[in-house]
mmCIF file of C-alpha atoms in Angstrom:
data_model
loop_
_atom_site.group_PDB
_atom_site.id
_atom_site.type_symbol
_atom_site.label_atom_id
_atom_site.label_comp_id
_atom_site.label_asym_id
_atom_site.label_seq_id
_atom_site.Cartn_x
_atom_site.Cartn_y
_atom_site.Cartn_z
ATOM 1 C CA MET H 1 0.000 0.000 0.000
ATOM 2 C CA SER H 2 1.336 3.411 -0.957
ATOM 3 C CA SER H 3 1.755 6.268 1.488
ATOM 4 C CA PRO H 4 -0.831 9.055 1.800
ATOM 5 C CA LEU H 5 1.700 11.512 0.367
ATOM 6 C CA THR H 6 2.100 9.341 -2.735
ATOM 7 C CA GLN H 7 -1.666 9.092 -3.135
ATOM 8 C CA VAL H 8 -2.061 12.865 -2.786
ATOM 9 C CA GLY H 9 0.686 13.426 -5.363
ATOM 10 C CA LEU H 10 -0.948 11.004 -7.804
ATOM 11 C CA LEU H 11 -4.342 12.612 -7.258
ATOM 12 C CA LEU H 12 -2.992 16.109 -7.922
ATOM 13 C CA ILE H 13 -1.085 15.076 -11.050
ATOM 14 C CA GLN H 14 -3.954 13.045 -12.473
ATOM 15 C CA THR H 15 -6.481 15.791 -11.757
ATOM 16 C CA LEU H 16 -4.502 18.824 -12.918
ATOM 17 C CA PHE H 17 -2.889 17.227 -15.957
ATOM 18 C CA GLY H 18 -6.088 15.373 -16.837
ATOM 19 C CA LEU H 19 -8.135 18.592 -16.756
ATOM 20 C CA TYR H 20 -5.599 20.480 -18.846
ATOM 21 C CA MET H 21 -5.394 17.631 -21.337
ATOM 22 C CA LEU H 22 -9.201 17.669 -21.565
ATOM 23 C CA ILE H 23 -9.129 21.409 -22.290
ATOM 24 C CA VAL H 24 -6.492 20.915 -25.004
ATOM 25 C CA MET H 25 -8.483 18.063 -26.565
ATOM 26 C CA LEU H 26 -11.602 20.245 -26.547
ATOM 27 C CA ARG H 27 -9.610 22.992 -28.274
ATOM 28 C CA PHE H 28 -8.567 20.495 -30.944
ATOM 29 C CA LEU H 29 -12.124 19.220 -31.421
ATOM 30 C CA LEU H 30 -13.701 22.686 -31.429
ATOM 31 C CA GLN H 31 -11.320 23.773 -34.156
ATOM 32 C CA LEU H 32 -11.825 20.509 -36.072
ATOM 33 C CA VAL H 33 -15.623 20.963 -36.191
ATOM 34 C CA ARG H 34 -15.326 24.747 -36.612
ATOM 35 C CA ALA H 35 -17.384 25.418 -33.510
ATOM 36 C CA ASP H 36 -18.551 28.833 -32.380
ATOM 37 C CA PHE H 37 -15.465 30.503 -30.902
ATOM 38 C CA TYR H 38 -17.564 33.398 -29.564
ATOM 39 C CA ASN H 39 -19.161 31.016 -27.095
ATOM 40 C CA PRO H 40 -17.955 31.914 -23.549
ATOM 41 C CA ILE H 41 -16.746 28.358 -22.936
ATOM 42 C CA SER H 42 -14.811 28.422 -26.208
ATOM 43 C CA GLN H 43 -13.236 31.701 -25.132
ATOM 44 C CA PHE H 44 -12.141 30.110 -21.846
ATOM 45 C CA ILE H 45 -10.639 27.125 -23.714
ATOM 46 C CA VAL H 46 -8.794 29.444 -26.116
ATOM 47 C CA LYS H 47 -7.404 31.585 -23.295
ATOM 48 C CA ALA H 48 -6.349 28.528 -21.288
ATOM 49 C CA THR H 49 -4.480 26.957 -24.206
ATOM 50 C CA ASN H 50 -3.101 29.975 -26.090
ATOM 51 C CA PRO H 51 -0.008 30.522 -23.898
ATOM 52 C CA LEU H 52 1.366 27.134 -24.984
ATOM 53 C CA LEU H 53 -0.292 26.764 -28.390
ATOM 54 C CA VAL H 54 0.616 30.113 -29.959
ATOM 55 C CA PRO H 55 4.399 29.486 -29.784
ATOM 56 C CA MET H 56 3.907 25.895 -30.947
ATOM 57 C CA ARG H 57 1.884 27.007 -33.970
ATOM 58 C CA ARG H 58 4.829 29.034 -35.210
ATOM 59 C CA VAL H 59 6.740 25.773 -35.560
ATOM 60 C CA ILE H 60 3.937 23.260 -36.214
ATOM 61 C CA PRO H 61 1.303 24.593 -38.616
ATOM 62 C CA GLY H 62 -2.115 23.061 -39.067
ATOM 63 C CA PHE H 63 -2.911 21.163 -42.242
ATOM 64 C CA GLY H 64 -6.258 20.348 -43.837
ATOM 65 C CA GLY H 65 -8.222 21.790 -40.915
ATOM 66 C CA ILE H 66 -6.343 19.639 -38.398
ATOM 67 C CA ASP H 67 -4.560 21.498 -35.604
ATOM 68 C CA PHE H 68 -1.473 19.338 -35.145
ATOM 69 C CA SER H 69 -0.039 21.636 -32.484
ATOM 70 C CA SER H 70 -3.059 20.937 -30.217
ATOM 71 C CA LEU H 71 -2.596 17.204 -30.681
ATOM 72 C CA LEU H 72 1.105 17.502 -29.921
ATOM 73 C CA LEU H 73 0.358 19.590 -26.823
ATOM 74 C CA ALA H 74 -2.115 16.968 -25.577
ATOM 75 C CA TYR H 75 0.519 14.292 -26.204
ATOM 76 C CA MET H 76 3.162 16.310 -24.323
ATOM 77 C CA VAL H 77 0.814 16.899 -21.361
ATOM 78 C CA GLN H 78 0.150 13.146 -21.205
ATOM 79 C CA LEU H 79 3.871 12.371 -21.464
ATOM 80 C CA ILE H 80 4.880 14.818 -18.707
ATOM 81 C CA ALA H 81 2.126 13.479 -16.450
ATOM 82 C CA LEU H 82 3.319 9.910 -17.068
ATOM 83 C CA VAL H 83 6.900 10.812 -16.224
ATOM 84 C CA LEU H 84 5.809 12.518 -12.990
ATOM 85 C CA ILE H 85 3.554 9.611 -12.043
ATOM 86 C CA MET H 86 6.287 7.062 -12.712
ATOM 87 C CA LEU H 87 8.715 9.117 -10.618
ATOM 88 C CA ILE H 88 6.232 9.218 -7.723
ATOM 89 C CA LEU H 89 5.537 5.482 -8.019
ATOM 90 C CA GLY H 90 9.268 4.744 -8.211
ATOM 91 C CA GLY H 91 8.868 2.863 -11.473
ATOM 92 C CA PRO H 92 11.524 2.706 -14.158
ATOM 93 C CA LEU H 93 11.465 5.456 -16.771
ATOM 94 C CA LYS H 94 11.543 3.668 -20.123
ATOM 95 C CA PRO H 95 11.293 6.409 -22.781
ATOM 96 C CA PRO H 96 10.071 4.151 -25.629
ATOM 97 C CA LEU H 97 7.264 2.774 -23.452
ATOM 98 C CA LEU H 98 6.346 6.222 -22.142
ATOM 99 C CA LEU H 99 6.068 7.518 -25.723
ATOM 100 C CA VAL H 100 3.751 4.651 -26.689
ATOM 101 C CA TRP H 101 1.717 4.898 -23.484
ATOM 102 C CA SER H 102 1.158 8.596 -24.164
ATOM 103 C CA LEU H 103 -0.394 7.758 -27.540
ATOM 104 C CA PHE H 104 -2.835 5.427 -25.816
ATOM 105 C CA GLY H 105 -3.628 8.132 -23.274
ATOM 106 C CA VAL H 106 -4.455 10.689 -25.973
ATOM 107 C CA ALA H 107 -6.588 8.164 -27.875
ATOM 108 C CA GLY H 108 -8.353 7.163 -24.660
ATOM 109 C CA MET H 109 -9.073 10.800 -23.808
ATOM 110 C CA MET H 110 -10.509 11.394 -27.292
ATOM 111 C CA VAL H 111 -12.861 8.418 -26.957
ATOM 112 C CA SER H 112 -13.865 9.550 -23.452
ATOM 113 C CA VAL H 113 -14.687 13.075 -24.661
ATOM 114 C CA TYR H 114 -16.979 11.701 -27.352
ATOM 115 C CA PHE H 115 -18.513 9.051 -25.085
ATOM 116 C CA TRP H 116 -19.381 11.395 -22.215
ATOM 117 C CA GLY H 117 -20.350 14.192 -24.604
ATOM 118 C CA LEU H 118 -22.760 11.904 -26.418
ATOM 119 C CA LEU H 119 -24.190 10.626 -23.143
ATOM 120 C CA LEU H 120 -24.767 14.227 -22.005
ATOM 121 C CA VAL H 121 -26.446 15.085 -25.318
ATOM 122 C CA VAL H 122 -28.815 12.127 -24.950
ATOM 123 C CA ILE H 123 -29.703 12.958 -21.328
ATOM 124 C CA LEU H 124 -30.137 16.661 -22.083
ATOM 125 C CA SER H 125 -32.386 15.863 -25.046
ATOM 126 C CA TRP H 126 -34.784 14.289 -22.526
ATOM 127 C CA ILE H 127 -34.453 16.914 -19.809
ATOM 128 C CA ALA H 128 -33.947 20.192 -21.699
ATOM 129 C CA PRO H 129 -34.397 19.750 -25.450
ATOM 130 C CA GLY H 130 -33.178 22.724 -27.475
ATOM 131 C CA SER H 131 -31.460 24.321 -24.485
ATOM 132 C CA PRO H 132 -29.636 27.580 -25.307
ATOM 133 C CA ASN H 133 -26.976 26.835 -22.675
ATOM 134 C CA PRO H 134 -23.474 27.562 -24.099
ATOM 135 C CA ALA H 135 -22.092 24.224 -22.845
ATOM 136 C CA VAL H 136 -24.922 22.266 -24.472
ATOM 137 C CA MET H 137 -24.436 24.139 -27.737
ATOM 138 C CA LEU H 138 -20.706 23.321 -27.785
ATOM 139 C CA ILE H 139 -21.257 19.668 -26.957
ATOM 140 C CA ASN H 140 -23.766 19.437 -29.804
ATOM 141 C CA GLN H 141 -21.297 21.089 -32.177
ATOM 142 C CA ILE H 142 -18.667 18.499 -31.275
ATOM 143 C CA ILE H 143 -20.996 15.483 -31.348
ATOM 144 C CA ASN H 144 -23.155 16.252 -34.409
ATOM 145 C CA PRO H 145 -20.424 15.741 -37.071
ATOM 146 C CA MET H 146 -19.821 12.248 -35.655
ATOM 147 C CA MET H 147 -23.536 11.508 -35.574
ATOM 148 C CA GLU H 148 -24.461 12.671 -39.094
ATOM 149 C CA PRO H 149 -22.966 9.686 -41.001
ATOM 150 C CA ILE H 150 -24.693 7.287 -38.599
ATOM 151 C CA ARG H 151 -28.036 9.101 -38.904
ATOM 152 C CA LYS H 152 -27.856 9.009 -42.703
ATOM 153 C CA ARG H 153 -27.432 5.227 -42.692
ATOM 154 C CA MET H 154 -30.132 4.515 -40.125
ATOM 155 C CA PRO H 155 -33.553 3.457 -41.429
ATOM 156 C CA ASP H 156 -36.583 5.552 -40.525
ATOM 157 C CA MET H 157 -37.722 4.382 -37.090
ATOM 158 C CA GLY H 158 -40.884 6.450 -36.856
ATOM 159 C CA GLY H 159 -39.308 9.509 -35.252
ATOM 160 C CA ILE H 160 -37.139 7.608 -32.780
ATOM 161 C CA ASP H 161 -33.434 8.371 -33.190
ATOM 162 C CA LEU H 162 -31.391 5.285 -32.379
ATOM 163 C CA SER H 163 -28.163 6.726 -33.790
ATOM 164 C CA PRO H 164 -26.816 7.652 -30.306
ATOM 165 C CA LEU H 165 -27.127 3.999 -29.311
ATOM 166 C CA ILE H 166 -25.108 2.929 -32.374
ATOM 167 C CA ALA H 167 -22.525 5.668 -31.737
ATOM 168 C CA LEU H 168 -22.147 4.650 -28.070
ATOM 169 C CA LEU H 169 -21.695 1.053 -29.175
ATOM 170 C CA ILE H 170 -18.992 2.059 -31.680
ATOM 171 C CA LEU H 171 -17.222 4.163 -29.041
ATOM 172 C CA GLN H 172 -17.272 1.242 -26.599
ATOM 173 C CA ILE H 173 -15.768 -1.025 -29.287
ATOM 174 C CA VAL H 174 -13.019 1.538 -29.918
ATOM 175 C CA ARG H 175 -12.403 1.776 -26.161
ATOM 176 C CA ILE H 176 -12.114 -2.037 -25.942
ATOM 177 C CA LEU H 177 -9.625 -2.034 -28.845
ATOM 178 C CA ILE H 178 -7.545 0.704 -27.216
ATOM 179 C CA ASP H 179 -7.577 -1.269 -23.980
ATOM 180 C CA TYR H 180 -6.641 -4.501 -25.769
ATOM 181 C CA PHE H 181 -3.731 -2.975 -27.681
ATOM 182 C CA GLY H 182 -2.714 -1.053 -24.559
ATOM 183 C CA GLN H 183 -2.402 -4.333 -22.674
ATOM 184 C CA SER H 184 -0.122 -5.661 -25.410
ATOM 185 C CA VAL H 185 2.370 -2.915 -24.531
ATOM 186 C CA ALA H 186 1.661 -3.149 -20.786
ATOM 187 C CA VAL H 187 -0.085 0.226 -20.434
ATOM 188 C CA PRO H 188 -0.909 0.618 -16.731
ATOM 189 C CA HIS H 189 -4.501 1.861 -16.292
ATOM 190 C CA GLN H 190 -3.728 4.048 -13.318
ATOM 191 C CA VAL H 191 -1.329 6.253 -15.289
ATOM 192 C CA ILE H 192 -3.377 6.850 -18.455
ATOM 193 C CA PHE H 193 -6.083 9.506 -18.706
ATOM 194 C CA GLY H 194 -9.269 8.722 -20.531
ATOM 195 C CA ILE H 195 -9.201 4.900 -20.536
#
């Protein structure tokens, strides 16, 4: 059993780095779907990520609407968190493994953002359909591009939209695959965000 100080250190690293990585991933997704950047939540995300992203964009430009600097920043946040966690746990620092584990962490965070976002959209559609809340609007802007191809292929079900169920199923399959391939390179669950 680890000491309380170790547990507190792990909690702080996982929370702070996990939240910042979530913000960076949201910045990537908001730019990918061309979301409303005048939304107050978008403005917060931009201001929270600009200090690190603006210098990175000078070196790493976007291409084809994909903000590679945001992805790299998310990867670097995951990598730094892993190094700190491994130092606290007293585990060996194996750079090749840490680099691979960070990829799994970023992929896991991406799947988690879509999974929880979609779940929120479904719940809010029951509770507050058409809500003008800025958070709900942003979540819809992120989720809708993923849902459109599924909705187009779904047969008419008499006004019942089963596409969220299919999307949640696909996301769970992707999560299982990430977990499976993560186990093949011994990715420890307690040090990866989003899985």
